[in-house]
Amino acid sequence: MTASEVLRELLAPALAGWRFQFGRWTDSGNAERYAVLRPMGGPAVGLVRKPAFSLVLIGNKSDAAGTPEGKAQELIALLMDETGSLAFIEPGEPVYWATDDGRPVAELAISTIMNR
């Protein structure tokens, strides 16, 4: 199982009510909430790989600015408690920004370590 598969398996149940996408964001309208997991590469060091990801949480048009960040904090707690079959998961601090139409966004980096 790859690191991205493990992360999707861990995150999907915690993202009920969010449209979970992988790789790129496909916007179907500003009434939806989106969670987009994007691979960012990462070094391969001998037998240990360190894949990195970005998780972007995009609120809907009526969400308060803190809604995506609140979800990000929930996911950080989940990832700190559970690594699935990965050797290590380290989420970063969420960064706030907004879409062009004003929807709130929280983005966090996720570093992983997996044994091959």
PDB file of C-alpha atoms in Angstrom:
ATOM      1  CA  MET A   1       0.000   0.000   0.000  1.00  0.00           C
ATOM      2  CA  THR A   2       1.348   3.444  -0.904  1.00  0.00           C
ATOM      3  CA  ALA A   3       1.485   6.418   1.458  1.00  0.00           C
ATOM      4  CA  SER A   4      -1.256   8.187  -0.500  1.00  0.00           C
ATOM      5  CA  GLU A   5      -3.520   5.142  -0.205  1.00  0.00           C
ATOM      6  CA  VAL A   6      -2.924   4.943   3.548  1.00  0.00           C
ATOM      7  CA  LEU A   7      -3.675   8.665   3.964  1.00  0.00           C
ATOM      8  CA  ARG A   8      -6.852   8.420   1.889  1.00  0.00           C
ATOM      9  CA  GLU A   9      -7.962   5.444   3.992  1.00  0.00           C
ATOM     10  CA  LEU A  10      -7.325   7.379   7.221  1.00  0.00           C
ATOM     11  CA  LEU A  11      -8.808  10.706   6.111  1.00  0.00           C
ATOM     12  CA  ALA A  12     -11.899   9.692   4.126  1.00  0.00           C
ATOM     13  CA  PRO A  13     -14.044   8.609   7.116  1.00  0.00           C
ATOM     14  CA  ALA A  14     -13.178  11.834   8.987  1.00  0.00           C
ATOM     15  CA  LEU A  15     -14.213  13.971   6.016  1.00  0.00           C
ATOM     16  CA  ALA A  16     -17.921  13.171   5.926  1.00  0.00           C
ATOM     17  CA  GLY A  17     -19.688  16.151   4.353  1.00  0.00           C
ATOM     18  CA  TRP A  18     -16.582  17.172   2.392  1.00  0.00           C
ATOM     19  CA  ARG A  19     -15.985  16.108  -1.227  1.00  0.00           C
ATOM     20  CA  PHE A  20     -12.689  14.245  -0.964  1.00  0.00           C
ATOM     21  CA  GLN A  21     -10.534  14.539  -4.076  1.00  0.00           C
ATOM     22  CA  PHE A  22      -7.019  13.378  -4.874  1.00  0.00           C
ATOM     23  CA  GLY A  23      -4.426  15.156  -6.977  1.00  0.00           C
ATOM     24  CA  ARG A  24      -6.361  18.214  -8.082  1.00  0.00           C
ATOM     25  CA  TRP A  25      -9.364  20.257  -7.124  1.00  0.00           C
ATOM     26  CA  THR A  26     -12.370  20.041  -9.392  1.00  0.00           C
ATOM     27  CA  ASP A  27     -14.822  22.747  -8.337  1.00  0.00           C
ATOM     28  CA  SER A  28     -18.500  21.853  -8.774  1.00  0.00           C
ATOM     29  CA  GLY A  29     -19.810  25.013  -7.164  1.00  0.00           C
ATOM     30  CA  ASN A  30     -19.359  27.124  -4.083  1.00  0.00           C
ATOM     31  CA  ALA A  31     -22.095  25.360  -2.100  1.00  0.00           C
ATOM     32  CA  GLU A  32     -19.823  22.330  -1.566  1.00  0.00           C
ATOM     33  CA  ARG A  33     -16.930  21.735   0.817  1.00  0.00           C
ATOM     34  CA  TYR A  34     -13.828  20.132  -0.639  1.00  0.00           C
ATOM     35  CA  ALA A  35     -10.834  18.265   0.759  1.00  0.00           C
ATOM     36  CA  VAL A  36      -8.016  17.805  -1.740  1.00  0.00           C
ATOM     37  CA  LEU A  37      -5.000  15.611  -0.990  1.00  0.00           C
ATOM     38  CA  ARG A  38      -2.097  16.407  -3.315  1.00  0.00           C
ATOM     39  CA  PRO A  39       1.234  14.574  -3.496  1.00  0.00           C
ATOM     40  CA  MET A  40       4.222  16.899  -3.222  1.00  0.00           C
ATOM     41  CA  GLY A  41       7.064  14.411  -3.758  1.00  0.00           C
ATOM     42  CA  GLY A  42       9.589  13.782  -1.039  1.00  0.00           C
ATOM     43  CA  PRO A  43      12.973  12.096  -0.826  1.00  0.00           C
ATOM     44  CA  ALA A  44      13.712   8.399  -1.094  1.00  0.00           C
ATOM     45  CA  VAL A  45      16.541   7.585   1.308  1.00  0.00           C
ATOM     46  CA  GLY A  46      17.808   4.040   0.925  1.00  0.00           C
ATOM     47  CA  LEU A  47      15.077   1.711   2.078  1.00  0.00           C
ATOM     48  CA  VAL A  48      13.042   4.504   3.686  1.00  0.00           C
ATOM     49  CA  ARG A  49      10.784   6.799   1.675  1.00  0.00           C
ATOM     50  CA  LYS A  50       9.501  10.173   2.894  1.00  0.00           C
ATOM     51  CA  PRO A  51       6.490  11.113   0.747  1.00  0.00           C
ATOM     52  CA  ALA A  52       5.031  14.577   1.364  1.00  0.00           C
ATOM     53  CA  PHE A  53       1.487  15.794   0.744  1.00  0.00           C
ATOM     54  CA  SER A  54      -0.622  18.913   0.901  1.00  0.00           C
ATOM     55  CA  LEU A  55      -4.173  18.706   2.243  1.00  0.00           C
ATOM     56  CA  VAL A  56      -6.345  21.619   1.151  1.00  0.00           C
ATOM     57  CA  LEU A  57      -9.691  22.094   2.925  1.00  0.00           C
ATOM     58  CA  ILE A  58     -11.992  24.458   1.033  1.00  0.00           C
ATOM     59  CA  GLY A  59     -15.122  25.684   2.768  1.00  0.00           C
ATOM     60  CA  ASN A  60     -18.386  26.555   1.086  1.00  0.00           C
ATOM     61  CA  LYS A  61     -19.703  30.076   0.470  1.00  0.00           C
ATOM     62  CA  SER A  62     -21.586  30.235   3.775  1.00  0.00           C
ATOM     63  CA  ASP A  63     -18.833  28.816   6.019  1.00  0.00           C
ATOM     64  CA  ALA A  64     -17.217  30.968   8.653  1.00  0.00           C
ATOM     65  CA  ALA A  65     -13.523  31.678   8.104  1.00  0.00           C
ATOM     66  CA  GLY A  66     -12.595  29.186  10.835  1.00  0.00           C
ATOM     67  CA  THR A  67     -14.549  26.208   9.477  1.00  0.00           C
ATOM     68  CA  PRO A  68     -11.757  24.703   7.351  1.00  0.00           C
ATOM     69  CA  GLU A  69      -9.185  25.376  10.074  1.00  0.00           C
ATOM     70  CA  GLY A  70     -11.403  23.680  12.671  1.00  0.00           C
ATOM     71  CA  LYS A  71     -11.593  20.610  10.425  1.00  0.00           C
ATOM     72  CA  ALA A  72      -7.826  20.801   9.901  1.00  0.00           C
ATOM     73  CA  GLN A  73      -7.288  20.729  13.671  1.00  0.00           C
ATOM     74  CA  GLU A  74      -9.525  17.627  13.934  1.00  0.00           C
ATOM     75  CA  LEU A  75      -7.531  15.917  11.198  1.00  0.00           C
ATOM     76  CA  ILE A  76      -4.216  16.853  12.819  1.00  0.00           C
ATOM     77  CA  ALA A  77      -5.383  15.172  16.033  1.00  0.00           C
ATOM     78  CA  LEU A  78      -6.443  12.091  14.056  1.00  0.00           C
ATOM     79  CA  LEU A  79      -3.119  11.864  12.228  1.00  0.00           C
ATOM     80  CA  MET A  80      -1.140  12.347  15.442  1.00  0.00           C
ATOM     81  CA  ASP A  81      -2.967   9.348  16.957  1.00  0.00           C
ATOM     82  CA  GLU A  82      -3.083   7.030  13.957  1.00  0.00           C
ATOM     83  CA  THR A  83      -0.459   6.218  11.332  1.00  0.00           C
ATOM     84  CA  GLY A  84      -2.121   3.251   9.643  1.00  0.00           C
ATOM     85  CA  SER A  85       0.578   1.157   7.998  1.00  0.00           C
ATOM     86  CA  LEU A  86       2.940   4.135   7.680  1.00  0.00           C
ATOM     87  CA  ALA A  87       5.920   4.317  10.017  1.00  0.00           C
ATOM     88  CA  PHE A  88       5.306   8.017  10.744  1.00  0.00           C
ATOM     89  CA  ILE A  89       2.928  10.874   9.899  1.00  0.00           C
ATOM     90  CA  GLU A  90       3.620  14.507  10.780  1.00  0.00           C
ATOM     91  CA  PRO A  91       1.024  17.148   9.916  1.00  0.00           C
ATOM     92  CA  GLY A  92       2.110  20.780   9.770  1.00  0.00           C
ATOM     93  CA  GLU A  93       0.221  23.823  10.969  1.00  0.00           C
ATOM     94  CA  PRO A  94      -2.712  24.900   8.798  1.00  0.00           C
ATOM     95  CA  VAL A  95      -2.281  28.029   6.697  1.00  0.00           C
ATOM     96  CA  TYR A  96      -5.353  30.162   5.996  1.00  0.00           C
ATOM     97  CA  TRP A  97      -6.128  31.678   2.614  1.00  0.00           C
ATOM     98  CA  ALA A  98      -9.265  32.273   0.565  1.00  0.00           C
ATOM     99  CA  THR A  99     -10.440  31.397  -2.931  1.00  0.00           C
ATOM    100  CA  ASP A 100     -11.070  34.135  -5.502  1.00  0.00           C
ATOM    101  CA  ASP A 101     -14.774  34.078  -4.611  1.00  0.00           C
ATOM    102  CA  GLY A 102     -14.060  34.388  -0.881  1.00  0.00           C
ATOM    103  CA  ARG A 103     -14.439  30.809   0.350  1.00  0.00           C
ATOM    104  CA  PRO A 104     -12.220  30.057   3.361  1.00  0.00           C
ATOM    105  CA  VAL A 105      -9.372  27.583   2.899  1.00  0.00           C
ATOM    106  CA  ALA A 106      -6.984  25.860   5.288  1.00  0.00           C
ATOM    107  CA  GLU A 107      -3.970  24.071   3.837  1.00  0.00           C
ATOM    108  CA  LEU A 108      -1.582  21.856   5.727  1.00  0.00           C
ATOM    109  CA  ALA A 109       1.519  19.939   4.787  1.00  0.00           C
ATOM    110  CA  ILE A 110       1.711  16.268   5.742  1.00  0.00           C
ATOM    111  CA  SER A 111       5.064  14.502   5.885  1.00  0.00           C
ATOM    112  CA  THR A 112       5.210  10.733   6.065  1.00  0.00           C
ATOM    113  CA  ILE A 113       7.799   8.010   6.424  1.00  0.00           C
ATOM    114  CA  MET A 114       7.229   4.549   5.057  1.00  0.00           C
ATOM    115  CA  ASN A 115       9.438   1.482   5.159  1.00  0.00           C
ATOM    116  CA  ARG A 116       9.775  -0.363   1.897  1.00  0.00           C
TER     117      ARG A 116
END
